Amino acid sequence: LDYQNEITPTTTFAENKYALWAKLGNNAQTYTVNHVKVAIHPWPYYGNLNGDGFARRFRPGDHFDLIVYGVKANGNFVTTENDEGETIAKSITYKMADYPIGGSLIMPTGWTNIAINFGEPIKYLVFQMFSTDNSEQLGPNTAVYFCLRDIVMQ
């Protein structure tokens, strides 16, 4: 996660504030996104599998997530309520890699469609990544790369 630019219900998006974002269209129009097509990048794939000198090899209980947020035309992140009734930034999480306890490492290597439904038209998609191989001061040790092929919107 981006520890310097946390996303909260009151966060306002700016293009110079976040590194991983996609602007939908080239004007003020907003869009409904149906899905995005993503794949794990080779660097985190092999780092999760074998370690890479900075990140350690994944072990049971580890996961590597892609988190997607929607931004409205006014720059506010789309929000929702959690189970406790608190307003939070609405997000969609996709596990790029998952090593369940008692299981084996799961890392799809092909393209995967992630359904996107923010319940309202948006102007931007903002992406963050989270890894359980993490430093409190520096964030993920896992290389935070992914591949994006399609954004299907209307």
PDB file of C-alpha atoms in Angstrom:
ATOM      1  CA  LEU A   1       0.000   0.000   0.000  1.00  0.00           C
ATOM      2  CA  ASP A   2       1.027   3.582  -0.500  1.00  0.00           C
ATOM      3  CA  TYR A   3       1.922   4.653   3.038  1.00  0.00           C
ATOM      4  CA  GLN A   4       2.508   8.265   1.964  1.00  0.00           C
ATOM      5  CA  ASN A   5      -0.831   8.705   0.161  1.00  0.00           C
ATOM      6  CA  GLU A   6      -3.392   6.727   2.100  1.00  0.00           C
ATOM      7  CA  ILE A   7      -6.821   6.352   0.527  1.00  0.00           C
ATOM      8  CA  THR A   8      -9.668   7.217   2.890  1.00  0.00           C
ATOM      9  CA  PRO A   9     -13.288   8.344   2.408  1.00  0.00           C
ATOM     10  CA  THR A  10     -12.118  11.976   2.534  1.00  0.00           C
ATOM     11  CA  THR A  11      -9.084  11.599   0.253  1.00  0.00           C
ATOM     12  CA  THR A  12      -9.092  13.724  -2.903  1.00  0.00           C
ATOM     13  CA  PHE A  13      -7.362  12.236  -5.940  1.00  0.00           C
ATOM     14  CA  ALA A  14      -4.683  14.139  -7.871  1.00  0.00           C
ATOM     15  CA  GLU A  15      -2.704  12.735 -10.800  1.00  0.00           C
ATOM     16  CA  ASN A  16       0.607  13.829  -9.242  1.00  0.00           C
ATOM     17  CA  LYS A  17      -0.197  12.168  -5.919  1.00  0.00           C
ATOM     18  CA  TYR A  18      -0.449   8.512  -7.012  1.00  0.00           C
ATOM     19  CA  ALA A  19       1.799   6.382  -9.224  1.00  0.00           C
ATOM     20  CA  LEU A  20      -0.628   3.719 -10.475  1.00  0.00           C
ATOM     21  CA  TRP A  21      -3.763   5.167 -12.063  1.00  0.00           C
ATOM     22  CA  ALA A  22      -5.634   5.116 -15.357  1.00  0.00           C
ATOM     23  CA  LYS A  23      -7.692   8.029 -16.670  1.00  0.00           C
ATOM     24  CA  LEU A  24     -10.826   6.884 -18.464  1.00  0.00           C
ATOM     25  CA  GLY A  25     -11.244   8.793 -21.712  1.00  0.00           C
ATOM     26  CA  ASN A  26      -9.689  12.156 -22.476  1.00  0.00           C
ATOM     27  CA  ASN A  27     -12.409  14.550 -21.400  1.00  0.00           C
ATOM     28  CA  ALA A  28     -14.659  15.284 -18.420  1.00  0.00           C
ATOM     29  CA  GLN A  29     -17.000  12.378 -19.188  1.00  0.00           C
ATOM     30  CA  THR A  30     -17.326   9.532 -16.651  1.00  0.00           C
ATOM     31  CA  TYR A  31     -17.726   5.842 -17.442  1.00  0.00           C
ATOM     32  CA  THR A  32     -19.077   2.646 -15.955  1.00  0.00           C
ATOM     33  CA  VAL A  33     -16.273   0.066 -15.899  1.00  0.00           C
ATOM     34  CA  ASN A  34     -17.298  -3.558 -16.419  1.00  0.00           C
ATOM     35  CA  HIS A  35     -13.944  -5.271 -15.979  1.00  0.00           C
ATOM     36  CA  VAL A  36     -10.191  -4.986 -16.305  1.00  0.00           C
ATOM     37  CA  LYS A  37      -7.876  -7.703 -17.578  1.00  0.00           C
ATOM     38  CA  VAL A  38      -4.670  -8.187 -15.560  1.00  0.00           C
ATOM     39  CA  ALA A  39      -1.781 -10.607 -15.118  1.00  0.00           C
ATOM     40  CA  ILE A  40       1.043 -10.925 -12.620  1.00  0.00           C
ATOM     41  CA  HIS A  41       4.319  -9.408 -13.840  1.00  0.00           C
ATOM     42  CA  PRO A  42       7.316 -11.806 -14.117  1.00  0.00           C
ATOM     43  CA  TRP A  43       9.347 -10.003 -11.414  1.00  0.00           C
ATOM     44  CA  PRO A  44       6.891 -10.556  -8.527  1.00  0.00           C
ATOM     45  CA  TYR A  45       5.978 -13.983  -9.963  1.00  0.00           C
ATOM     46  CA  TYR A  46       9.534 -15.292  -9.698  1.00  0.00           C
ATOM     47  CA  GLY A  47      10.174 -13.341  -6.483  1.00  0.00           C
ATOM     48  CA  ASN A  48       7.150 -14.982  -4.830  1.00  0.00           C
ATOM     49  CA  LEU A  49       8.213 -18.368  -6.148  1.00  0.00           C
ATOM     50  CA  ASN A  50      11.947 -18.267  -5.338  1.00  0.00           C
ATOM     51  CA  GLY A  51      12.772 -15.008  -3.538  1.00  0.00           C
ATOM     52  CA  ASP A  52      14.742 -12.351  -5.376  1.00  0.00           C
ATOM     53  CA  GLY A  53      17.406 -10.964  -3.059  1.00  0.00           C
ATOM     54  CA  PHE A  54      15.049  -8.362  -1.601  1.00  0.00           C
ATOM     55  CA  ALA A  55      11.732 -10.164  -1.314  1.00  0.00           C
ATOM     56  CA  ARG A  56      11.619 -13.549   0.347  1.00  0.00           C
ATOM     57  CA  ARG A  57      10.062 -16.664  -1.119  1.00  0.00           C
ATOM     58  CA  PHE A  58       6.335 -16.889  -0.286  1.00  0.00           C
ATOM     59  CA  ARG A  59       5.342 -19.312   2.455  1.00  0.00           C
ATOM     60  CA  PRO A  60       1.989 -20.482   3.882  1.00  0.00           C
ATOM     61  CA  GLY A  61      -0.206 -17.530   4.877  1.00  0.00           C
ATOM     62  CA  ASP A  62       1.296 -15.101   2.324  1.00  0.00           C
ATOM     63  CA  HIS A  63      -0.627 -13.234  -0.357  1.00  0.00           C
ATOM     64  CA  PHE A  64       0.000 -10.510  -2.935  1.00  0.00           C
ATOM     65  CA  ASP A  65      -3.022  -8.346  -3.759  1.00  0.00           C
ATOM     66  CA  LEU A  66      -4.005  -5.863  -6.434  1.00  0.00           C
ATOM     67  CA  ILE A  67      -6.463  -3.332  -5.000  1.00  0.00           C
ATOM     68  CA  VAL A  68      -8.570  -1.191  -7.356  1.00  0.00           C
ATOM     69  CA  TYR A  69     -10.328   2.061  -6.373  1.00  0.00           C
ATOM     70  CA  GLY A  70     -12.695   4.238  -8.379  1.00  0.00           C
ATOM     71  CA  VAL A  71     -12.502   8.043  -8.513  1.00  0.00           C
ATOM     72  CA  LYS A  72     -15.498  10.211  -9.389  1.00  0.00           C
ATOM     73  CA  ALA A  73     -15.330  13.239 -11.706  1.00  0.00           C
ATOM     74  CA  ASN A  74     -15.062  15.582  -8.675  1.00  0.00           C
ATOM     75  CA  GLY A  75     -11.851  13.809  -7.531  1.00  0.00           C
ATOM     76  CA  ASN A  76     -13.427  11.996  -4.584  1.00  0.00           C
ATOM     77  CA  PHE A  77     -12.937   8.275  -4.185  1.00  0.00           C
ATOM     78  CA  VAL A  78     -16.078   6.144  -4.420  1.00  0.00           C
ATOM     79  CA  THR A  79     -17.189   5.172  -0.909  1.00  0.00           C
ATOM     80  CA  THR A  80     -19.315   2.492   0.717  1.00  0.00           C
ATOM     81  CA  GLU A  81     -20.207   1.353   4.224  1.00  0.00           C
ATOM     82  CA  ASN A  82     -18.467  -1.563   5.928  1.00  0.00           C
ATOM     83  CA  ASP A  83     -20.207  -4.098   8.186  1.00  0.00           C
ATOM     84  CA  GLU A  84     -19.888  -1.744  11.169  1.00  0.00           C
ATOM     85  CA  GLY A  85     -21.669   1.061   9.303  1.00  0.00           C
ATOM     86  CA  GLU A  86     -18.490   3.134   8.818  1.00  0.00           C
ATOM     87  CA  THR A  87     -17.872   4.937   5.525  1.00  0.00           C
ATOM     88  CA  ILE A  88     -14.789   3.576   3.738  1.00  0.00           C
ATOM     89  CA  ALA A  89     -13.242   3.971   0.290  1.00  0.00           C
ATOM     90  CA  LYS A  90     -14.799   1.275  -1.905  1.00  0.00           C
ATOM     91  CA  SER A  91     -12.234  -1.122  -3.356  1.00  0.00           C
ATOM     92  CA  ILE A  92     -11.991  -4.366  -5.287  1.00  0.00           C
ATOM     93  CA  THR A  93      -9.219  -6.769  -4.283  1.00  0.00           C
ATOM     94  CA  TYR A  94      -7.760  -9.443  -6.556  1.00  0.00           C
ATOM     95  CA  LYS A  95      -5.192 -11.931  -5.232  1.00  0.00           C
ATOM     96  CA  MET A  96      -2.288 -11.976  -7.680  1.00  0.00           C
ATOM     97  CA  ALA A  97      -0.690 -14.681  -5.495  1.00  0.00           C
ATOM     98  CA  ASP A  98      -2.098 -16.651  -2.582  1.00  0.00           C
ATOM     99  CA  TYR A  99      -0.406 -19.261  -0.410  1.00  0.00           C
ATOM    100  CA  PRO A 100      -3.126 -20.586   1.910  1.00  0.00           C
ATOM    101  CA  ILE A 101      -2.096 -22.301   5.126  1.00  0.00           C
ATOM    102  CA  GLY A 102      -2.209 -26.024   4.462  1.00  0.00           C
ATOM    103  CA  GLY A 103      -2.217 -25.437   0.698  1.00  0.00           C
ATOM    104  CA  SER A 104       0.187 -24.584  -2.075  1.00  0.00           C
ATOM    105  CA  LEU A 105       1.143 -21.342  -3.783  1.00  0.00           C
ATOM    106  CA  ILE A 106      -1.485 -20.191  -6.306  1.00  0.00           C
ATOM    107  CA  MET A 107      -0.355 -17.650  -8.925  1.00  0.00           C
ATOM    108  CA  PRO A 108      -2.349 -17.529 -12.175  1.00  0.00           C
ATOM    109  CA  THR A 109       0.060 -16.854 -15.043  1.00  0.00           C
ATOM    110  CA  GLY A 110      -2.450 -15.900 -17.744  1.00  0.00           C
ATOM    111  CA  TRP A 111      -4.752 -12.941 -18.169  1.00  0.00           C
ATOM    112  CA  THR A 112      -7.624 -12.701 -15.677  1.00  0.00           C
ATOM    113  CA  ASN A 113     -10.772 -10.594 -15.942  1.00  0.00           C
ATOM    114  CA  ILE A 114     -11.581  -8.727 -12.730  1.00  0.00           C
ATOM    115  CA  ALA A 115     -15.202  -7.617 -12.496  1.00  0.00           C
ATOM    116  CA  ILE A 116     -15.461  -3.931 -11.614  1.00  0.00           C
ATOM    117  CA  ASN A 117     -18.629  -2.426 -10.190  1.00  0.00           C
ATOM    118  CA  PHE A 118     -18.380   0.788  -8.227  1.00  0.00           C
ATOM    119  CA  GLY A 119     -22.120   1.412  -8.500  1.00  0.00           C
ATOM    120  CA  GLU A 120     -21.622   4.767 -10.229  1.00  0.00           C
ATOM    121  CA  PRO A 121     -19.718   6.263 -13.169  1.00  0.00           C
ATOM    122  CA  ILE A 122     -16.060   7.066 -12.539  1.00  0.00           C
ATOM    123  CA  LYS A 123     -13.261   9.071 -14.152  1.00  0.00           C
ATOM    124  CA  TYR A 124     -10.166   7.222 -12.861  1.00  0.00           C
ATOM    125  CA  LEU A 125      -9.087   3.800 -11.661  1.00  0.00           C
ATOM    126  CA  VAL A 126      -6.399   3.872  -8.967  1.00  0.00           C
ATOM    127  CA  PHE A 127      -4.350   0.736  -8.298  1.00  0.00           C
ATOM    128  CA  GLN A 128      -2.451  -0.209  -5.159  1.00  0.00           C
ATOM    129  CA  MET A 129      -0.670  -3.417  -4.253  1.00  0.00           C
ATOM    130  CA  PHE A 130      -0.244  -5.173  -0.922  1.00  0.00           C
ATOM    131  CA  SER A 131       2.069  -8.002   0.058  1.00  0.00           C
ATOM    132  CA  THR A 132       2.409  -9.894   3.310  1.00  0.00           C
ATOM    133  CA  ASP A 133       6.175  -9.761   2.645  1.00  0.00           C
ATOM    134  CA  ASN A 134       6.195  -6.230   3.952  1.00  0.00           C
ATOM    135  CA  SER A 135       8.367  -3.677   5.730  1.00  0.00           C
ATOM    136  CA  GLU A 136       6.562  -1.285   8.084  1.00  0.00           C
ATOM    137  CA  GLN A 137       8.851   1.567   7.016  1.00  0.00           C
ATOM    138  CA  LEU A 138       9.204   0.874   3.284  1.00  0.00           C
ATOM    139  CA  GLY A 139       6.085  -1.097   2.330  1.00  0.00           C
ATOM    140  CA  PRO A 140       6.078  -4.267   0.226  1.00  0.00           C
ATOM    141  CA  ASN A 141       9.309  -6.170  -0.323  1.00  0.00           C
ATOM    142  CA  THR A 142       7.568  -7.934  -3.204  1.00  0.00           C
ATOM    143  CA  ALA A 143       8.056  -6.118  -6.515  1.00  0.00           C
ATOM    144  CA  VAL A 144       4.796  -4.195  -6.985  1.00  0.00           C
ATOM    145  CA  TYR A 145       4.294  -4.739 -10.707  1.00  0.00           C
ATOM    146  CA  PHE A 146       1.349  -6.094 -12.630  1.00  0.00           C
ATOM    147  CA  CYS A 147       0.297  -6.155 -16.278  1.00  0.00           C
ATOM    148  CA  LEU A 148      -2.879  -4.387 -17.461  1.00  0.00           C
ATOM    149  CA  ARG A 149      -4.282  -5.252 -20.869  1.00  0.00           C
ATOM    150  CA  ASP A 150      -7.899  -4.127 -21.107  1.00  0.00           C
ATOM    151  CA  ILE A 151     -10.279  -1.747 -19.390  1.00  0.00           C
ATOM    152  CA  VAL A 152     -13.798  -2.512 -20.608  1.00  0.00           C
ATOM    153  CA  MET A 153     -16.122   0.432 -19.997  1.00  0.00           C
ATOM    154  CA  GLN A 154     -19.215   2.115 -21.327  1.00  0.00           C
TER     155      GLN A 154
END
